[in-house]
Backbone as JSON, one array per atom type, in Angstrom:
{
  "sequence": "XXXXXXXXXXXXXXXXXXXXXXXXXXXXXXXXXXXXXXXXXXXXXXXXXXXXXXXXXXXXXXXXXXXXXXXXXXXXXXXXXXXX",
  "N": [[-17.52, -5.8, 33.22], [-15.89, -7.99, 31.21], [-13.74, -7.6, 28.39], [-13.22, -9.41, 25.64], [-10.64, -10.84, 23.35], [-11.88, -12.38, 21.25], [-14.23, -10.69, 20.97], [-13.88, -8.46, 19.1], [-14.69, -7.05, 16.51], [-13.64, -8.85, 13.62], [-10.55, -7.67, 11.52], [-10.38, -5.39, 13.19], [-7.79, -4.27, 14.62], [-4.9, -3.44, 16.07], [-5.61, -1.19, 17.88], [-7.64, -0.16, 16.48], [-6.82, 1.51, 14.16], [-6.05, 0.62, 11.91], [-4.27, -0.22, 9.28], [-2.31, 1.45, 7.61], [-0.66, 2.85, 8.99], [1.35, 1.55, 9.51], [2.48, 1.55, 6.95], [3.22, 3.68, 5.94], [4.99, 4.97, 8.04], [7.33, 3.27, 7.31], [7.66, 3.88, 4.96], [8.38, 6.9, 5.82], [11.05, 5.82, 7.39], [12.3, 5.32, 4.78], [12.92, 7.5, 2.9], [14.24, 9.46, 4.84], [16.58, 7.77, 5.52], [17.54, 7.85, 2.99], [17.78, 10.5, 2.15], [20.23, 10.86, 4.25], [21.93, 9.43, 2.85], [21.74, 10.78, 0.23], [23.39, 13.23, 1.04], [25.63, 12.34, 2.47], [26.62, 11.22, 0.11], [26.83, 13.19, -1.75], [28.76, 15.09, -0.31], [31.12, 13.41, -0.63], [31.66, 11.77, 0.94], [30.74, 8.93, 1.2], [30.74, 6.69, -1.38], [29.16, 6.23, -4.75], [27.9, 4.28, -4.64], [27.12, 3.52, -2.34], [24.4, 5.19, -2.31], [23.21, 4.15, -4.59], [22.73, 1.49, -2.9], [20.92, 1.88, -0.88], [19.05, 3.21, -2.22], [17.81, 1.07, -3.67], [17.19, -0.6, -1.39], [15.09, 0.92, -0.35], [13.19, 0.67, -2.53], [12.93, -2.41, -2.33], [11.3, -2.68, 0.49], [9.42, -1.12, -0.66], [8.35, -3.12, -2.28], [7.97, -5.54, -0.74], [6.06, -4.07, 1.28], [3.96, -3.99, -0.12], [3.5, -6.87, -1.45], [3.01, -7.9, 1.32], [0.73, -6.47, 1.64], [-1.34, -7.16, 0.02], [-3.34, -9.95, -1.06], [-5.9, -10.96, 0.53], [-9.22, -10.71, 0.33], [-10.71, -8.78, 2.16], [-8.61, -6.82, 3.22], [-6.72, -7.46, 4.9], [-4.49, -8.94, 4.77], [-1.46, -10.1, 5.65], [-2.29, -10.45, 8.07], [-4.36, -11.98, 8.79], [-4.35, -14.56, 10.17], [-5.04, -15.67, 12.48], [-6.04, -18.07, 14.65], [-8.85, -20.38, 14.31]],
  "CA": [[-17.62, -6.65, 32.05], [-14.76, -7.68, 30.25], [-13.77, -7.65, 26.65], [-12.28, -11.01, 24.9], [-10.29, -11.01, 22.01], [-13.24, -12.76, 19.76], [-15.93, -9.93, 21.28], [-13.89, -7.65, 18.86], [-14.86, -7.62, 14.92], [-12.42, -9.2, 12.68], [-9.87, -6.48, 10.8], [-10.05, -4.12, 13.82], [-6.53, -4.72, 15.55], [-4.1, -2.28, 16.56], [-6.58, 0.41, 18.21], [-8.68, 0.73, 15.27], [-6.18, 2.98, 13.21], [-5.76, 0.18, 10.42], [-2.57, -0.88, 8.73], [-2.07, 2.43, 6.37], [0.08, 3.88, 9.94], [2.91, 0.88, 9.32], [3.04, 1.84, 5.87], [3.52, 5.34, 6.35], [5.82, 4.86, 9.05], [7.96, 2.82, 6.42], [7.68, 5.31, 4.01], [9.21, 8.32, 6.67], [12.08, 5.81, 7.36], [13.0, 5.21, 3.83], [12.97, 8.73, 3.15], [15.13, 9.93, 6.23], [17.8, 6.46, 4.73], [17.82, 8.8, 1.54], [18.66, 11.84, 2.38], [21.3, 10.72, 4.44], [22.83, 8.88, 1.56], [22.53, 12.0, -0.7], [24.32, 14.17, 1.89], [27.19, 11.46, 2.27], [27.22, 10.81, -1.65], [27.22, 14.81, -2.43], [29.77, 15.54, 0.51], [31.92, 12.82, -1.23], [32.14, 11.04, 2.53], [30.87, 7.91, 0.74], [30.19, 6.56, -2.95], [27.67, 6.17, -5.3], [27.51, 2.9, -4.55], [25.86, 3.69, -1.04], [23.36, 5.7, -3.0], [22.49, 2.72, -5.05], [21.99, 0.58, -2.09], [19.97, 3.24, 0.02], [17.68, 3.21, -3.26], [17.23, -0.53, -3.96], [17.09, -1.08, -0.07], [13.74, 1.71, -0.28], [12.63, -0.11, -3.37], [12.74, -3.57, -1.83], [10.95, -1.96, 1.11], [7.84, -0.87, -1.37], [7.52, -4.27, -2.67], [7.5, -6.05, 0.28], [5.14, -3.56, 1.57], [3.14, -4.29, -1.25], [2.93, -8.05, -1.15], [2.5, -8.07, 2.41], [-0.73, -5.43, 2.09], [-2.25, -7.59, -0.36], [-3.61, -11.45, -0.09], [-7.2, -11.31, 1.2], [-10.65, -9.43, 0.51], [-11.09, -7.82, 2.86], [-7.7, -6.06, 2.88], [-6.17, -7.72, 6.64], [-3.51, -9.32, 4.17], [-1.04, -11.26, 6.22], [-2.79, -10.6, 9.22], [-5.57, -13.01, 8.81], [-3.23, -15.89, 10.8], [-5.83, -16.36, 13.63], [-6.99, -19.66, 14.68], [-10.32, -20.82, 14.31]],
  "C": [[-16.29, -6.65, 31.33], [-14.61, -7.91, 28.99], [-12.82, -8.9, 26.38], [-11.72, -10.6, 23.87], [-11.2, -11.81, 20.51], [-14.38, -11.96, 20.39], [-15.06, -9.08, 20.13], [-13.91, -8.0, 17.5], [-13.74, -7.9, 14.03], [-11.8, -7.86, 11.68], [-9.79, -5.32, 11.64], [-8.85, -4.43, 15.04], [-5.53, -3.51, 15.42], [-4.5, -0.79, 16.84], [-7.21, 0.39, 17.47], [-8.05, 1.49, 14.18], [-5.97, 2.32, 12.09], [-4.35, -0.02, 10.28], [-1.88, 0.16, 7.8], [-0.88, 3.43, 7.5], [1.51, 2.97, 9.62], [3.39, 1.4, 8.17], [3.85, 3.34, 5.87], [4.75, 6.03, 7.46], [7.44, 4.39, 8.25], [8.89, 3.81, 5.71], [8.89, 6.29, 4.2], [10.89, 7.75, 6.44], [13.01, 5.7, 6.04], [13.6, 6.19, 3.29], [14.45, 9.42, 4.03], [16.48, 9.32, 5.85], [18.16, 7.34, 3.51], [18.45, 9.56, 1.61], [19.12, 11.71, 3.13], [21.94, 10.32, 3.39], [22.86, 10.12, 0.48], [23.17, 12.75, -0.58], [25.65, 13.85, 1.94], [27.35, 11.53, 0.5], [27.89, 12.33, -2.35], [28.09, 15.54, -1.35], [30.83, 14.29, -0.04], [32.94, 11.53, 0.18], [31.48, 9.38, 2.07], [30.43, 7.62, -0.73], [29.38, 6.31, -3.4], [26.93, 4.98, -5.2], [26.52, 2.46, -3.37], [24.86, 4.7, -1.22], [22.5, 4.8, -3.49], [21.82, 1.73, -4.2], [20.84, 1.11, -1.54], [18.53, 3.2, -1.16], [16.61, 1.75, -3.7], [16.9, -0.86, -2.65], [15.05, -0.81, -0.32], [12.5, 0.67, -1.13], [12.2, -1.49, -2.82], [11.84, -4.01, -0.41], [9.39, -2.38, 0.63], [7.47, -2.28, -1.87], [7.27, -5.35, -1.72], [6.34, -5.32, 1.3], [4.09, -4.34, 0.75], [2.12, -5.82, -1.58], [2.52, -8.05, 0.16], [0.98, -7.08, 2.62], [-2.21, -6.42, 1.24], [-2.89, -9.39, 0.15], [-4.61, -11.89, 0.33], [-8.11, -10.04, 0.69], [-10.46, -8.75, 0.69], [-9.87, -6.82, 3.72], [-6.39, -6.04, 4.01], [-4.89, -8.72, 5.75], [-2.97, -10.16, 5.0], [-1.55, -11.24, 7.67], [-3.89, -11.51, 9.54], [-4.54, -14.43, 8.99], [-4.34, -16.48, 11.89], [-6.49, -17.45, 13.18], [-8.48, -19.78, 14.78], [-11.17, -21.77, 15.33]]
}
């Protein structure tokens, strides 16, 4: 028996694990982008100015997270694209 892409219930796409693993994934790299930039900024190997970016980058990050999570009910945000 095989499985179709409309036998499986709407909002369960990518294994089942949900959309809270991209975010989170996000998250790590923004993080990781950081503390490199505080290492360079406080070893004086680049300026504060690549601190600033590294921070607004993260920031710009969370709000595009943000809009892209919201958008729909039932919480499938920009993923609700399928055809009908």
């Amino acid at each position: 028996m095989s499985t179709r892409a409309t036998d499986k219930p709407a909002g369960r796409r990518y294994g089942g694990h949900g959309h809270h693993g991209h975010g989170w994934m996000m998250v790590v790299c923004c993080v990781g982008m950081l503390v490199i930039a505080i290492v360079l900024v406080s070893t004086g190997v680049a300026s504060v100015a690549f601190l600033f970016a590294a921070i607004m980058c993260s920031l710009m990050m969370a709000m595009m997270m943000g809009a892209m999570s919201g958008g729909g009910d039932d919480g499938d945000g920009h993923h609700d694209q399928g055809g009908s």
